[in-house]
Amino acid sequence: MGSKELVAWLPALLGLGAGDVVAFPRIAYPTYDVGTRIAGATPFAADATTAFGPTTAATAPKLLWLNTPSNPTGKVLGVEHLAKVVAWARERGVVVASDECYAELDWRDQSDRGGDAALPTTPSLLDPRVTGGSHEGLLVVYSTSKQSNLAGYRAAFAAGDPTLVRSLLEVRKHAGMIVPWPVQRALLTAVSDDEHVAVQRERYRARRAALRPALERWGLRIDDSEAGLYLWATAGEPSRVTVDRLADLGILVAPGDFYGVAGEQHVRVALSATDERIAAAVARLDG
């Protein structure tokens, strides 16, 4: 029921618990950490496999979360990076799960997409160039909340390793985690139509084109923000100070420390307000 639900419950659904490590990015939406704690496992924030040191199948994390494009940073992981992670994980029997719900909202120039100039999407963990033709040990979770504006429907799906997906299906059925039939039909309609996604993407692109330069004129630096619904911005000061200064203008943003200690000097600015509200924010920043 929505990709967030799967993020929260995946460690438990995979049978992880005390003594097992679940890894996720250092700057990340809190649900990766929360889901680890629900299962009674140990959370570990890391941005590179080298952070785990020398590892074997016995000492490596049992589950490694990726989030590309990232919430909140908008950073995109490329094919080469993903392929290295998969190779490392398979050597150690680590399940890799990639949260890719912002994949259709890629703002990079076509030349930056690694040969995928015709595609608006970011590389997936299930890309054949990443997997070598096998989905073993890999899961992707995808949501229509962003691409189709269906957040209230809780319409999402998981794909990847047939053995893992089959196991999840069986456990979820017995746990009553069954998506209502009308929502399943809405999900099917959403993923079968590209036109509405393109309309939604252009709506966010226009808001981003207006808001980003206004934030920069106001004195913020925009980091990463290659894709997704957010601008990851910093004034080189504690995030709560920036939050307060923007609040004085009537502009509400999220403090970066909400997403981890590594984000303590950034704020997350959303593009999900209405066009009229985005325009008002631009006027206030330039005021």
Backbone as JSON, one array per atom type, in Angstrom:
{
  "sequence": "MGSKELVAWLPALLGLGAGDVVAFPRIAYPTYDVGTRIAGATPFAADATTAFGPTTAATAPKLLWLNTPSNPTGKVLGVEHLAKVVAWARERGVVVASDECYAELDWRDQSDRGGDAALPTTPSLLDPRVTGGSHEGLLVVYSTSKQSNLAGYRAAFAAGDPTLVRSLLEVRKHAGMIVPWPVQRALLTAVSDDEHVAVQRERYRARRAALRPALERWGLRIDDSEAGLYLWATAGEPSRVTVDRLADLGILVAPGDFYGVAGEQHVRVALSATDERIAAAVARLDG",
  "N": [[0.84, -1.19, 0.0], [1.42, 1.56, -1.16], [4.75, 2.8, -1.71], [6.2, 3.62, 0.51], [5.24, 2.09, 2.61], [6.26, -0.46, 1.98], [8.99, 0.07, 2.19], [9.15, 0.51, 4.92], [8.49, -2.01, 5.96], [9.98, -3.98, 4.68], [12.5, -5.1, 5.75], [11.5, -6.68, 7.9], [9.71, -8.34, 6.52], [11.49, -9.81, 5.05], [12.5, -11.39, 6.95], [14.45, -10.45, 8.67], [16.25, -9.53, 11.66], [17.29, -9.26, 15.08], [20.75, -8.77, 15.32], [21.16, -8.65, 12.62], [22.23, -6.5, 9.98], [21.05, -3.58, 8.4], [21.56, -1.52, 5.72], [21.65, 1.87, 4.52], [21.48, 5.04, 2.71], [23.51, 7.82, 3.91], [22.35, 10.34, 3.92], [19.05, 10.43, 3.94], [15.57, 9.57, 3.51], [13.71, 9.14, 6.5], [12.39, 6.66, 6.81], [13.76, 4.35, 6.01], [15.52, 3.85, 8.1], [13.64, 3.63, 10.18], [12.18, 1.36, 9.37], [14.13, -0.59, 9.67], [14.47, -0.61, 12.43], [11.91, -1.4, 13.25], [11.98, -4.08, 12.58], [13.8, -4.95, 14.39], [16.4, -5.03, 13.71], [19.79, -3.84, 12.98], [20.52, -0.52, 12.22], [22.51, 1.01, 9.64], [24.18, 3.64, 8.37], [25.46, 4.51, 5.28], [27.38, 5.56, 2.45], [28.92, 4.28, 0.63], [30.26, 1.11, -0.37], [32.72, 0.66, 0.74], [32.55, 1.63, 3.28], [31.84, -0.41, 4.94], [34.08, -1.83, 5.44], [36.44, -4.62, 5.39], [34.59, -7.37, 4.41], [32.62, -10.36, 4.73], [30.26, -12.9, 3.71], [29.18, -13.45, 6.15], [29.58, -11.18, 7.69], [28.71, -8.96, 6.31], [26.13, -6.48, 5.55], [22.69, -7.56, 5.65], [20.72, -6.51, 4.1], [20.76, -3.98, 1.69], [19.89, -0.77, 1.11], [19.22, 1.33, -1.66], [18.61, 4.61, -2.93], [17.54, 6.1, -5.61], [16.52, 8.32, -8.03], [17.61, 10.35, -5.28], [15.77, 11.09, -2.32], [16.4, 13.3, 0.08], [18.17, 14.6, -1.71], [18.22, 14.51, -4.5], [20.17, 13.26, -5.96], [21.55, 11.18, -8.51], [22.28, 7.82, -9.17], [24.61, 6.34, -11.28], [24.89, 3.96, -14.05], [27.35, 2.55, -13.96], [28.12, 2.83, -11.27], [25.96, 1.53, -9.98], [26.27, -1.05, -11.0], [28.7, -1.83, -9.83], [27.96, -1.9, -7.13], [26.09, -3.99, -7.2], [27.71, -6.16, -7.97], [29.45, -6.3, -5.76], [27.57, -6.88, -3.72], [26.49, -9.34, -4.52], [28.66, -11.05, -4.26], [28.66, -11.38, -1.57], [26.19, -12.21, -0.77], [24.23, -10.29, -0.27], [21.1, -8.71, -0.16], [19.95, -6.32, -2.41], [18.02, -3.48, -2.42], [16.28, -1.1, -4.26], [14.94, 2.05, -4.12], [13.05, 3.74, -6.3], [11.27, 5.83, -6.85], [11.23, 8.38, -7.94], [12.07, 8.25, -10.52], [11.1, 9.03, -13.05], [11.43, 11.72, -13.16], [13.72, 13.32, -14.19], [16.13, 15.76, -14.42], [18.46, 16.3, -15.74], [20.74, 17.31, -18.36], [20.48, 15.86, -21.61], [22.88, 14.81, -22.48], [24.07, 13.97, -20.16], [23.1, 11.55, -19.44], [24.23, 9.12, -19.87], [24.14, 7.88, -22.45], [21.48, 7.42, -22.7], [19.81, 9.27, -24.01], [17.32, 9.52, -25.17], [15.57, 8.81, -23.22], [13.57, 9.82, -20.46], [13.95, 8.87, -17.96], [15.85, 7.86, -15.02], [18.72, 5.66, -14.55], [17.9, 2.28, -13.76], [18.12, -0.11, -11.07], [17.53, -2.56, -12.13], [18.35, -2.47, -14.73], [19.7, -4.03, -17.59], [22.41, -3.55, -18.07], [23.36, -3.2, -15.58], [22.65, -5.49, -14.15], [23.65, -7.67, -15.51], [21.98, -9.38, -16.78], [20.64, -10.94, -14.95], [18.32, -10.96, -12.26], [18.87, -11.75, -9.74], [18.86, -11.51, -6.25], [18.03, -8.87, -6.21], [15.87, -6.09, -5.78], [13.39, -3.76, -6.77], [11.52, -0.96, -5.84], [8.7, 0.84, -6.75], [6.74, 3.78, -7.21], [3.59, 5.35, -8.01], [2.94, 7.75, -7.01], [4.43, 10.09, -7.42], [5.02, 10.34, -10.23], [2.46, 10.24, -11.28], [0.85, 11.71, -9.67], [-0.58, 10.45, -7.62], [-0.6, 10.15, -4.83], [-2.43, 9.8, -2.68], [-3.66, 7.42, -3.34], [-2.03, 5.3, -2.68], [-0.49, 3.59, -4.38], [1.66, 1.34, -5.59], [4.49, -0.76, -6.54], [6.56, -3.73, -6.38], [9.45, -5.15, -7.9], [11.66, -7.55, -9.47], [14.0, -9.97, -8.39], [12.63, -13.08, -8.92], [12.29, -15.08, -6.94], [12.5, -13.68, -4.5], [10.37, -11.85, -4.83], [8.19, -13.6, -4.99], [8.26, -14.69, -2.43], [7.75, -12.42, -0.88], [5.16, -11.89, -1.76], [3.71, -14.1, -0.78], [4.01, -13.86, 2.05], [2.9, -11.32, 2.47], [0.26, -11.68, 1.64], [-0.75, -13.38, 3.66], [-0.46, -11.68, 5.76], [-2.35, -9.83, 5.3], [-1.75, -7.68, 3.7], [-2.86, -6.54, 1.18], [-3.38, -4.94, -1.79], [-6.18, -2.94, -2.5], [-8.58, -3.85, -5.03], [-9.69, -1.75, -6.8], [-7.64, 0.14, -6.58], [-5.5, -1.28, -7.62], [-6.34, -1.4, -10.3], [-6.23, 1.32, -10.95], [-3.49, 1.72, -10.68], [-2.52, 0.07, -12.75], [-3.55, 1.46, -14.95], [-2.15, 3.87, -14.7], [0.58, 3.14, -15.08], [0.48, 2.33, -17.65], [0.28, 4.43, -19.33], [1.99, 6.98, -20.85], [1.66, 9.64, -21.5], [0.36, 11.33, -19.6], [2.3, 11.35, -17.66], [4.36, 12.76, -18.86], [3.15, 15.28, -18.99], [2.9, 15.87, -16.27], [5.62, 15.91, -15.58], [6.56, 18.15, -17.02], [5.18, 20.15, -15.73], [6.41, 20.19, -13.21], [8.97, 20.76, -14.07], [8.77, 23.41, -14.99], [8.17, 24.76, -12.61], [10.52, 24.28, -11.19], [12.36, 25.6, -12.81], [11.7, 28.22, -12.31], [11.96, 28.51, -9.52], [14.52, 27.63, -8.68], [16.63, 29.51, -9.65], [15.78, 31.75, -8.22], [16.16, 31.04, -5.54], [18.92, 30.83, -5.61], [19.64, 33.45, -6.19], [18.91, 34.57, -3.81], [20.82, 33.64, -2.14], [21.42, 30.97, -1.68], [23.12, 27.86, -2.29], [22.66, 25.35, -4.67], [22.85, 21.96, -4.4], [23.56, 18.8, -5.96], [20.46, 17.62, -6.77], [19.62, 16.61, -9.22], [17.46, 15.22, -10.12], [13.99, 14.44, -9.4], [11.64, 15.79, -6.94], [12.59, 17.92, -5.48], [14.71, 20.6, -4.28], [17.96, 20.69, -3.15], [19.41, 22.56, -0.9], [21.8, 24.95, 0.34], [23.05, 27.34, 2.69], [25.41, 27.34, 3.89], [25.22, 27.2, 6.64], [23.77, 26.21, 9.85], [20.98, 24.08, 9.29], [18.53, 24.69, 10.53], [18.68, 27.37, 10.98], [18.56, 28.43, 8.41], [16.0, 27.5, 7.76], [14.47, 29.07, 9.53], [15.0, 31.65, 8.56], [13.9, 31.58, 6.02], [11.27, 31.03, 6.73], [10.56, 33.44, 7.81], [9.97, 34.8, 5.54], [7.67, 33.64, 4.87], [7.96, 31.19, 3.67], [8.07, 27.77, 3.64], [10.28, 25.19, 4.38], [12.04, 22.02, 4.56], [14.17, 21.01, 7.21], [17.54, 19.96, 6.73], [18.77, 18.25, 8.57], [16.84, 16.51, 9.37], [17.02, 14.4, 7.69], [19.31, 13.12, 8.29], [22.52, 13.37, 9.93], [24.49, 14.19, 8.17], [23.2, 15.98, 6.56], [22.98, 18.4, 7.82], [23.5, 21.07, 7.17], [21.89, 21.78, 5.11], [18.78, 22.47, 3.37], [15.6, 21.15, 2.37], [13.79, 21.92, -0.41], [10.61, 21.92, -1.72], [8.99, 21.14, -4.84], [6.35, 20.78, -5.05], [4.27, 22.46, -4.4], [1.51, 24.57, -5.46], [1.38, 26.19, -8.71], [0.81, 28.88, -8.35], [1.61, 29.31, -5.7], [4.32, 28.73, -5.87], [5.12, 30.79, -7.54], [4.57, 32.93, -5.83], [6.46, 32.44, -3.82], [8.84, 32.87, -5.25], [8.57, 35.61, -5.76], [8.72, 36.61, -3.16], [11.29, 35.84, -2.39], [12.75, 37.42, -4.11], [12.04, 39.84, -3.24]],
  "CA": [[0.0, 0.0, 0.0], [2.36, 2.66, -1.28], [6.14, 2.35, -1.59], [6.69, 3.88, 1.86], [4.88, 0.92, 3.44], [7.21, -1.53, 1.72], [10.27, 0.48, 2.78], [9.05, 0.34, 6.37], [8.29, -3.4, 6.36], [10.79, -4.95, 3.95], [13.4, -5.91, 6.59], [10.72, -7.68, 8.64], [9.17, -9.3, 5.55], [12.6, -10.67, 4.63], [12.87, -12.22, 8.09], [15.62, -9.92, 9.37], [15.99, -9.21, 13.06], [18.44, -8.97, 15.94], [22.04, -9.23, 14.81], [21.26, -8.37, 11.19], [22.47, -5.09, 9.65], [20.4, -3.02, 7.22], [22.29, -0.3, 5.35], [20.93, 2.85, 3.7], [22.32, 6.23, 2.53], [23.73, 8.7, 5.07], [21.29, 11.34, 3.82], [17.96, 9.59, 3.43], [14.26, 9.65, 4.15], [13.86, 8.38, 7.75], [11.69, 5.38, 6.86], [14.72, 3.25, 5.91], [15.97, 3.62, 9.48], [12.48, 3.19, 10.96], [11.88, -0.02, 9.01], [15.16, -1.43, 10.28], [14.18, -0.71, 13.87], [10.69, -2.21, 13.41], [12.39, -5.49, 12.48], [14.74, -5.27, 15.45], [17.74, -5.12, 13.12], [20.7, -2.74, 13.28], [20.67, 0.41, 11.09], [23.88, 1.44, 9.33], [24.14, 4.65, 7.31], [26.71, 4.47, 4.5], [27.25, 5.98, 1.05], [29.8, 3.48, -0.22], [30.51, -0.22, 0.19], [33.96, 0.69, 1.52], [32.23, 1.99, 4.66], [31.66, -1.62, 5.73], [35.37, -2.45, 5.66], [36.53, -5.99, 4.86], [33.39, -8.11, 4.79], [32.29, -11.65, 4.14], [28.83, -13.14, 3.77], [28.78, -13.49, 7.55], [29.71, -9.88, 8.35], [28.13, -7.9, 5.48], [24.71, -6.25, 5.83], [21.77, -8.49, 4.99], [19.93, -5.72, 3.14], [21.36, -2.69, 1.35], [18.95, 0.12, 0.41], [19.62, 2.45, -2.49], [17.5, 5.51, -3.27], [17.99, 6.85, -6.78], [17.04, 9.56, -7.47], [17.52, 10.45, -3.83], [15.01, 12.04, -1.51], [16.06, 14.63, -0.41], [19.23, 15.33, -2.43], [18.06, 14.49, -5.95], [21.34, 12.66, -6.59], [21.27, 10.02, -9.35], [23.36, 6.84, -9.27], [24.79, 5.92, -12.65], [24.94, 2.54, -14.35], [28.61, 1.98, -13.48], [28.04, 2.77, -9.8], [25.0, 0.49, -9.62], [26.85, -2.35, -11.35], [29.7, -2.15, -8.81], [27.24, -2.27, -5.92], [25.5, -5.31, -7.41], [28.8, -7.15, -7.94], [29.89, -6.41, -4.36], [26.52, -7.51, -2.94], [26.35, -10.75, -4.9], [29.78, -11.8, -3.69], [28.45, -11.54, -0.13], [24.84, -12.63, -0.5], [23.46, -9.16, 0.24], [19.96, -8.27, -0.96], [19.96, -4.89, -2.72], [16.7, -2.94, -2.74], [16.41, 0.26, -4.76], [13.72, 2.87, -4.1], [13.24, 4.53, -7.51], [9.95, 6.43, -7.12], [11.38, 9.66, -8.65], [12.85, 7.96, -11.72], [10.58, 9.71, -14.25], [11.62, 13.17, -13.03], [15.16, 13.52, -14.36], [16.3, 17.12, -14.95], [19.78, 16.45, -16.33], [20.85, 17.42, -19.81], [20.49, 14.55, -22.24], [24.26, 14.33, -22.6], [24.5, 13.45, -18.87], [22.32, 10.36, -19.11], [24.97, 7.91, -20.18], [23.7, 7.2, -23.66], [20.03, 7.26, -22.68], [19.31, 10.6, -24.31], [15.91, 9.49, -25.56], [14.76, 8.41, -22.08], [13.51, 10.79, -19.38], [14.14, 8.21, -16.68], [17.19, 7.59, -14.52], [19.03, 4.23, -14.63], [17.3, 1.43, -12.74], [18.9, -1.24, -10.58], [17.21, -3.72, -12.96], [18.88, -2.27, -16.08], [20.57, -5.15, -17.96], [23.81, -3.16, -17.96], [23.68, -3.3, -14.16], [22.38, -6.83, -13.62], [24.26, -8.74, -16.29], [20.93, -10.26, -17.28], [20.01, -11.69, -13.86], [17.78, -10.13, -11.18], [19.12, -12.44, -8.47], [19.22, -10.69, -5.1], [17.72, -7.46, -6.45], [14.48, -5.64, -5.72], [13.1, -2.35, -7.01], [10.18, -0.53, -5.45], [8.34, 2.01, -7.55], [5.47, 4.39, -6.81], [2.97, 6.29, -8.95], [2.59, 8.98, -6.29], [5.14, 11.24, -7.97], [4.87, 10.46, -11.68], [1.05, 10.32, -11.67], [0.13, 12.52, -8.69], [-1.53, 9.52, -6.99], [-0.13, 9.86, -3.48], [-3.52, 9.33, -1.83], [-4.1, 6.08, -3.74], [-1.09, 4.31, -2.16], [-0.37, 2.67, -5.52], [3.07, 1.09, -5.86], [4.78, -2.17, -6.79], [7.94, -4.19, -6.28], [9.85, -6.02, -9.01], [13.04, -7.99, -9.38], [14.28, -11.38, -8.2], [11.36, -13.81, -8.8], [12.21, -15.8, -5.67], [12.2, -12.69, -3.46], [9.03, -11.31, -5.04], [7.24, -14.66, -4.64], [8.26, -14.78, -0.98], [7.04, -11.24, -0.38], [3.74, -12.05, -2.08], [3.1, -15.07, 0.14], [3.96, -13.3, 3.4], [1.99, -10.19, 2.48], [-1.11, -12.19, 1.56], [-1.14, -13.88, 4.97], [-0.49, -10.55, 6.69], [-3.44, -8.93, 4.92], [-1.22, -6.53, 2.96], [-3.36, -6.75, -0.16], [-3.82, -3.67, -2.35], [-7.56, -3.05, -2.98], [-8.72, -4.03, -6.47], [-9.79, -0.49, -7.55], [-6.32, 0.78, -6.62], [-4.72, -2.05, -8.59], [-6.74, -0.97, -11.64], [-5.69, 2.66, -11.15], [-2.05, 1.54, -10.87], [-2.32, -0.45, -14.1], [-3.81, 2.56, -15.88], [-1.07, 4.86, -14.58], [1.85, 2.66, -15.66], [0.25, 2.01, -19.06], [0.1, 5.68, -20.08], [3.14, 7.88, -20.7], [1.33, 11.03, -21.81], [0.09, 12.11, -18.38], [3.58, 11.48, -16.95], [5.07, 13.87, -19.51], [2.49, 16.52, -18.56], [3.3, 16.08, -14.87], [7.04, 16.26, -15.57], [6.73, 19.52, -17.49], [4.67, 21.03, -14.67], [7.47, 20.32, -12.21], [10.12, 21.41, -14.69], [8.52, 24.85, -15.01], [8.3, 25.27, -11.23], [11.94, 24.23, -10.86], [13.05, 26.65, -13.58], [11.42, 29.51, -11.67], [12.35, 28.56, -8.11], [15.96, 27.44, -8.44], [17.41, 30.75, -9.72], [15.36, 32.67, -7.15], [16.87, 30.61, -4.34], [20.34, 31.16, -5.78], [19.77, 34.9, -6.03], [18.7, 34.86, -2.38], [22.06, 33.3, -1.46], [21.58, 29.54, -1.45], [23.75, 27.03, -3.31], [21.9, 24.13, -4.92], [23.71, 20.79, -4.6], [22.91, 17.63, -6.57], [19.16, 18.06, -7.33], [19.62, 16.2, -10.63], [16.18, 14.63, -10.44], [13.08, 14.42, -8.27], [10.71, 16.9, -6.65], [13.15, 18.8, -4.46], [15.99, 21.28, -4.44], [18.78, 20.47, -1.96], [20.02, 23.88, -0.89], [22.56, 25.3, 1.54], [23.64, 28.67, 2.87], [26.62, 27.13, 4.68], [24.88, 27.46, 8.03], [22.87, 25.16, 10.33], [19.74, 24.05, 8.51], [17.41, 25.31, 11.24], [18.81, 28.82, 10.79], [18.01, 28.69, 7.08], [14.55, 27.29, 7.87], [13.88, 30.25, 10.18], [15.1, 32.84, 7.69], [12.89, 31.42, 4.96], [9.96, 31.14, 7.36], [10.27, 34.88, 7.95], [9.4, 35.22, 4.25], [6.46, 32.85, 4.62], [8.32, 30.04, 2.84], [8.34, 26.62, 4.5], [11.14, 24.15, 3.82], [12.38, 20.98, 5.53], [15.58, 21.05, 7.64], [18.29, 18.82, 6.24], [19.14, 17.3, 9.61], [15.77, 15.52, 9.44], [17.4, 13.3, 6.81], [20.59, 12.59, 8.74], [23.5, 14.35, 10.39], [25.24, 14.69, 7.01], [22.42, 17.03, 5.9], [22.69, 19.43, 8.82], [23.63, 22.43, 6.65], [21.04, 21.91, 3.93], [17.33, 22.41, 3.5], [14.92, 20.56, 1.22], [12.74, 22.8, -0.94], [9.75, 21.08, -2.55], [8.37, 21.7, -6.03], [5.0, 20.23, -5.08], [3.26, 23.49, -4.17], [0.84, 24.98, -6.7], [2.09, 27.19, -9.51], [0.6, 30.2, -7.74], [2.42, 29.39, -4.49], [5.72, 28.8, -6.31], [5.32, 32.17, -8.02], [4.6, 33.8, -4.64], [7.75, 32.23, -3.17], [9.84, 33.56, -6.06], [8.41, 37.05, -5.52], [9.2, 36.92, -1.81], [12.75, 35.7, -2.4], [13.31, 38.56, -4.86], [11.48, 41.08, -2.69]],
  "C": [[0.88, 1.24, 0.0], [3.78, 2.18, -1.04], [6.69, 2.59, -0.19], [6.4, 2.71, 2.79], [5.88, -0.21, 3.22], [8.59, -1.2, 2.3], [10.26, 0.2, 4.28], [9.04, -1.13, 6.79], [9.21, -4.39, 5.68], [11.76, -5.73, 4.84], [12.66, -7.0, 7.35], [10.18, -8.75, 7.69], [10.24, -10.26, 5.04], [13.11, -11.54, 5.78], [14.09, -11.73, 8.84], [15.25, -9.54, 10.8], [17.28, -8.94, 13.81], [19.71, -9.59, 15.36], [22.24, -8.99, 13.33], [21.43, -6.86, 10.97], [21.73, -4.73, 8.37], [21.07, -1.68, 6.93], [21.44, 0.57, 4.43], [21.78, 4.11, 3.62], [22.41, 7.1, 3.79], [22.72, 9.84, 5.09], [20.11, 10.63, 3.18], [16.66, 9.89, 4.17], [14.26, 8.72, 5.36], [13.26, 6.98, 7.75], [12.63, 4.19, 6.68], [15.21, 2.86, 7.3], [14.83, 3.06, 10.32], [12.16, 1.72, 10.67], [12.88, -1.0, 9.6], [14.86, -1.66, 11.74], [12.91, -1.5, 14.14], [11.05, -3.7, 13.43], [13.31, -5.91, 13.62], [16.16, -5.44, 14.96], [18.55, -3.87, 13.44], [20.85, -1.82, 12.08], [22.12, 0.82, 10.9], [23.81, 2.39, 8.15], [25.49, 4.69, 6.59], [26.42, 4.87, 3.06], [28.1, 5.18, 0.09], [30.04, 2.13, 0.44], [31.8, -0.27, 1.0], [33.71, 1.03, 2.98], [32.08, 0.76, 5.55], [32.98, -2.3, 6.06], [35.43, -3.83, 5.04], [35.32, -6.81, 5.34], [33.32, -9.45, 4.08], [30.77, -11.79, 4.17], [28.33, -13.1, 5.2], [28.76, -12.1, 8.19], [29.09, -8.73, 7.55], [26.68, -7.64, 5.91], [23.84, -7.26, 5.09], [20.96, -7.79, 3.9], [20.6, -4.38, 2.94], [20.35, -1.89, 0.54], [19.7, 1.14, -0.44], [18.39, 3.32, -2.72], [17.98, 6.41, -4.4], [16.85, 7.08, -7.75], [16.73, 9.67, -5.97], [16.46, 11.44, -3.37], [15.79, 12.16, -0.2], [17.02, 15.24, -1.43], [19.03, 15.41, -3.93], [19.25, 13.89, -6.69], [20.93, 11.39, -7.34], [22.5, 9.1, -9.37], [23.43, 6.31, -10.7], [24.9, 4.42, -12.8], [26.21, 1.9, -13.78], [28.61, 1.81, -11.97], [27.13, 1.62, -9.37], [25.58, -0.9, -9.88], [27.91, -2.78, -10.31], [29.04, -2.58, -7.51], [26.68, -3.69, -6.04], [26.58, -6.39, -7.34], [29.27, -7.39, -6.51], [28.85, -7.19, -3.54], [26.4, -9.0, -3.26], [27.49, -11.61, -4.36], [29.55, -12.15, -2.23], [27.03, -11.96, 0.23], [23.95, -11.55, 0.07], [22.29, -8.87, -0.7], [20.06, -6.76, -1.16], [18.55, -4.47, -3.12], [16.84, -1.48, -3.12], [15.04, 0.94, -4.81], [13.87, 3.89, -5.24], [12.0, 5.36, -7.87], [10.03, 7.78, -7.85], [12.0, 9.49, -10.04], [12.38, 8.7, -12.97], [10.84, 11.21, -14.24], [13.1, 13.5, -13.04], [15.38, 14.86, -15.07], [17.65, 17.32, -15.63], [19.7, 16.67, -17.83], [20.95, 16.02, -20.41], [21.9, 13.96, -22.31], [24.77, 13.72, -21.29], [23.86, 12.12, -18.53], [22.96, 9.07, -19.6], [24.48, 7.14, -21.38], [22.21, 6.99, -23.73], [19.32, 8.56, -23.01], [17.82, 10.61, -24.63], [14.98, 9.2, -24.38], [14.75, 9.5, -21.01], [13.86, 10.19, -18.03], [15.62, 8.07, -16.31], [17.45, 6.09, -14.62], [18.39, 3.46, -13.47], [18.28, 0.36, -12.29], [18.68, -2.47, -11.46], [17.63, -3.54, -14.42], [19.83, -3.43, -16.41], [22.06, -4.82, -17.87], [24.29, -3.23, -16.52], [23.64, -4.75, -13.7], [23.14, -7.94, -14.31], [23.25, -9.76, -16.78], [20.23, -11.07, -16.21], [19.53, -10.73, -12.77], [18.03, -10.74, -9.8], [19.55, -11.47, -7.37], [18.84, -9.23, -5.2], [16.22, -7.21, -6.38], [14.42, -4.16, -6.05], [11.69, -2.07, -6.53], [9.89, 0.78, -6.18], [6.93, 2.48, -7.17], [4.93, 5.27, -7.93], [2.61, 7.61, -8.28], [3.2, 10.21, -6.95], [4.85, 11.4, -9.46], [3.42, 10.73, -12.08], [0.2, 11.12, -10.69], [-0.94, 11.7, -7.97], [-1.16, 9.19, -5.54], [-1.23, 9.27, -2.59], [-4.01, 7.94, -2.16], [-3.26, 4.98, -3.11], [-0.9, 3.21, -3.2], [1.1, 2.51, -5.9], [3.27, -0.39, -6.13], [6.25, -2.46, -6.57], [8.21, -5.14, -7.43], [11.29, -6.45, -8.8], [13.16, -9.49, -9.29], [12.97, -12.15, -8.0], [11.2, -14.54, -7.47], [11.86, -14.84, -4.53], [10.78, -12.16, -3.6], [7.98, -12.33, -4.65], [7.13, -14.79, -3.12], [7.5, -13.61, -0.36], [5.54, -11.39, -0.6], [3.06, -12.98, -1.08], [2.95, -14.49, 1.54], [2.93, -12.19, 3.48], [0.54, -10.65, 2.4], [-1.6, -12.63, 2.94], [-1.2, -12.77, 6.01], [-1.59, -9.55, 6.36], [-2.99, -7.7, 4.17], [-1.59, -6.67, 1.48], [-3.92, -5.42, -0.69], [-5.25, -3.83, -2.88], [-7.64, -3.07, -4.51], [-8.87, -2.72, -7.24], [-8.45, 0.24, -7.65], [-5.4, 0.04, -7.58], [-5.05, -1.63, -10.02], [-6.2, 0.44, -11.94], [-4.18, 2.61, -11.41], [-1.76, 1.05, -12.28], [-2.53, 0.65, -15.14], [-2.65, 3.55, -15.89], [0.21, 4.4, -15.27], [1.7, 2.29, -17.13], [0.15, 3.25, -19.93], [1.27, 6.62, -19.81], [2.77, 9.35, -20.85], [1.1, 11.86, -20.54], [1.36, 12.31, -17.57], [4.38, 12.64, -17.53], [4.47, 15.21, -19.11], [2.92, 16.87, -17.13], [4.76, 16.54, -14.78], [7.25, 17.71, -15.99], [6.21, 20.53, -16.46], [5.75, 21.26, -13.62], [8.7, 21.02, -12.79], [9.96, 22.94, -14.69], [8.67, 25.45, -13.61], [9.77, 25.32, -10.83], [12.71, 25.35, -11.56], [12.82, 28.03, -12.96], [12.05, 29.6, -10.28], [13.86, 28.45, -7.9], [16.75, 28.74, -8.55], [17.03, 31.76, -8.64], [16.06, 32.31, -5.85], [18.35, 30.97, -4.42], [20.56, 32.67, -5.64], [19.67, 35.3, -4.56], [19.93, 34.47, -1.55], [22.27, 31.83, -1.15], [22.33, 28.88, -2.6], [22.94, 25.74, -3.44], [22.87, 23.0, -5.22], [22.89, 19.63, -5.16], [21.62, 18.07, -7.26], [19.07, 17.75, -8.82], [18.26, 15.67, -11.07], [15.28, 14.73, -9.2], [12.3, 15.7, -8.08], [11.27, 17.96, -5.72], [14.42, 19.49, -4.93], [16.72, 21.18, -3.11], [19.72, 21.67, -1.84], [20.75, 24.15, 0.42], [23.02, 26.75, 1.51], [24.93, 28.56, 3.67], [26.43, 27.42, 6.15], [23.99, 26.32, 8.54], [21.5, 25.23, 9.64], [18.59, 24.75, 9.19], [17.46, 26.84, 11.14], [18.22, 29.21, 9.43], [16.49, 28.52, 7.08], [13.88, 28.53, 8.47], [13.9, 31.47, 9.27], [14.08, 32.76, 6.56], [11.48, 31.53, 5.52], [9.57, 32.59, 7.57], [9.7, 35.47, 6.67], [8.09, 34.5, 3.94], [6.71, 31.65, 3.72], [8.74, 28.89, 3.76], [9.17, 25.57, 3.77], [11.47, 23.15, 4.94], [13.85, 21.09, 5.92], [16.31, 19.79, 7.22], [18.66, 17.82, 7.31], [18.05, 16.26, 9.87], [16.13, 14.26, 8.67], [18.75, 12.7, 7.17], [21.56, 13.69, 9.09], [24.25, 14.97, 9.21], [24.49, 15.81, 6.28], [22.2, 18.25, 6.77], [22.88, 20.86, 8.34], [22.82, 22.66, 5.38], [19.56, 22.0, 4.31], [16.76, 21.79, 2.23], [13.76, 21.45, 0.82], [11.91, 22.01, -1.94], [9.19, 21.86, -3.73], [6.9, 21.33, -6.12], [3.91, 21.22, -4.69], [2.61, 23.86, -5.51], [1.69, 26.01, -7.45], [1.98, 28.57, -8.87], [1.47, 30.36, -6.51], [3.92, 29.44, -4.84], [6.03, 30.23, -6.78], [5.4, 33.15, -6.85], [5.94, 33.67, -3.92], [8.87, 32.95, -3.92], [9.78, 35.06, -5.81], [8.95, 37.44, -4.15], [10.73, 36.82, -1.73], [13.4, 36.89, -3.09], [12.91, 39.9, -4.26], [12.47, 41.96, -1.99]]
}
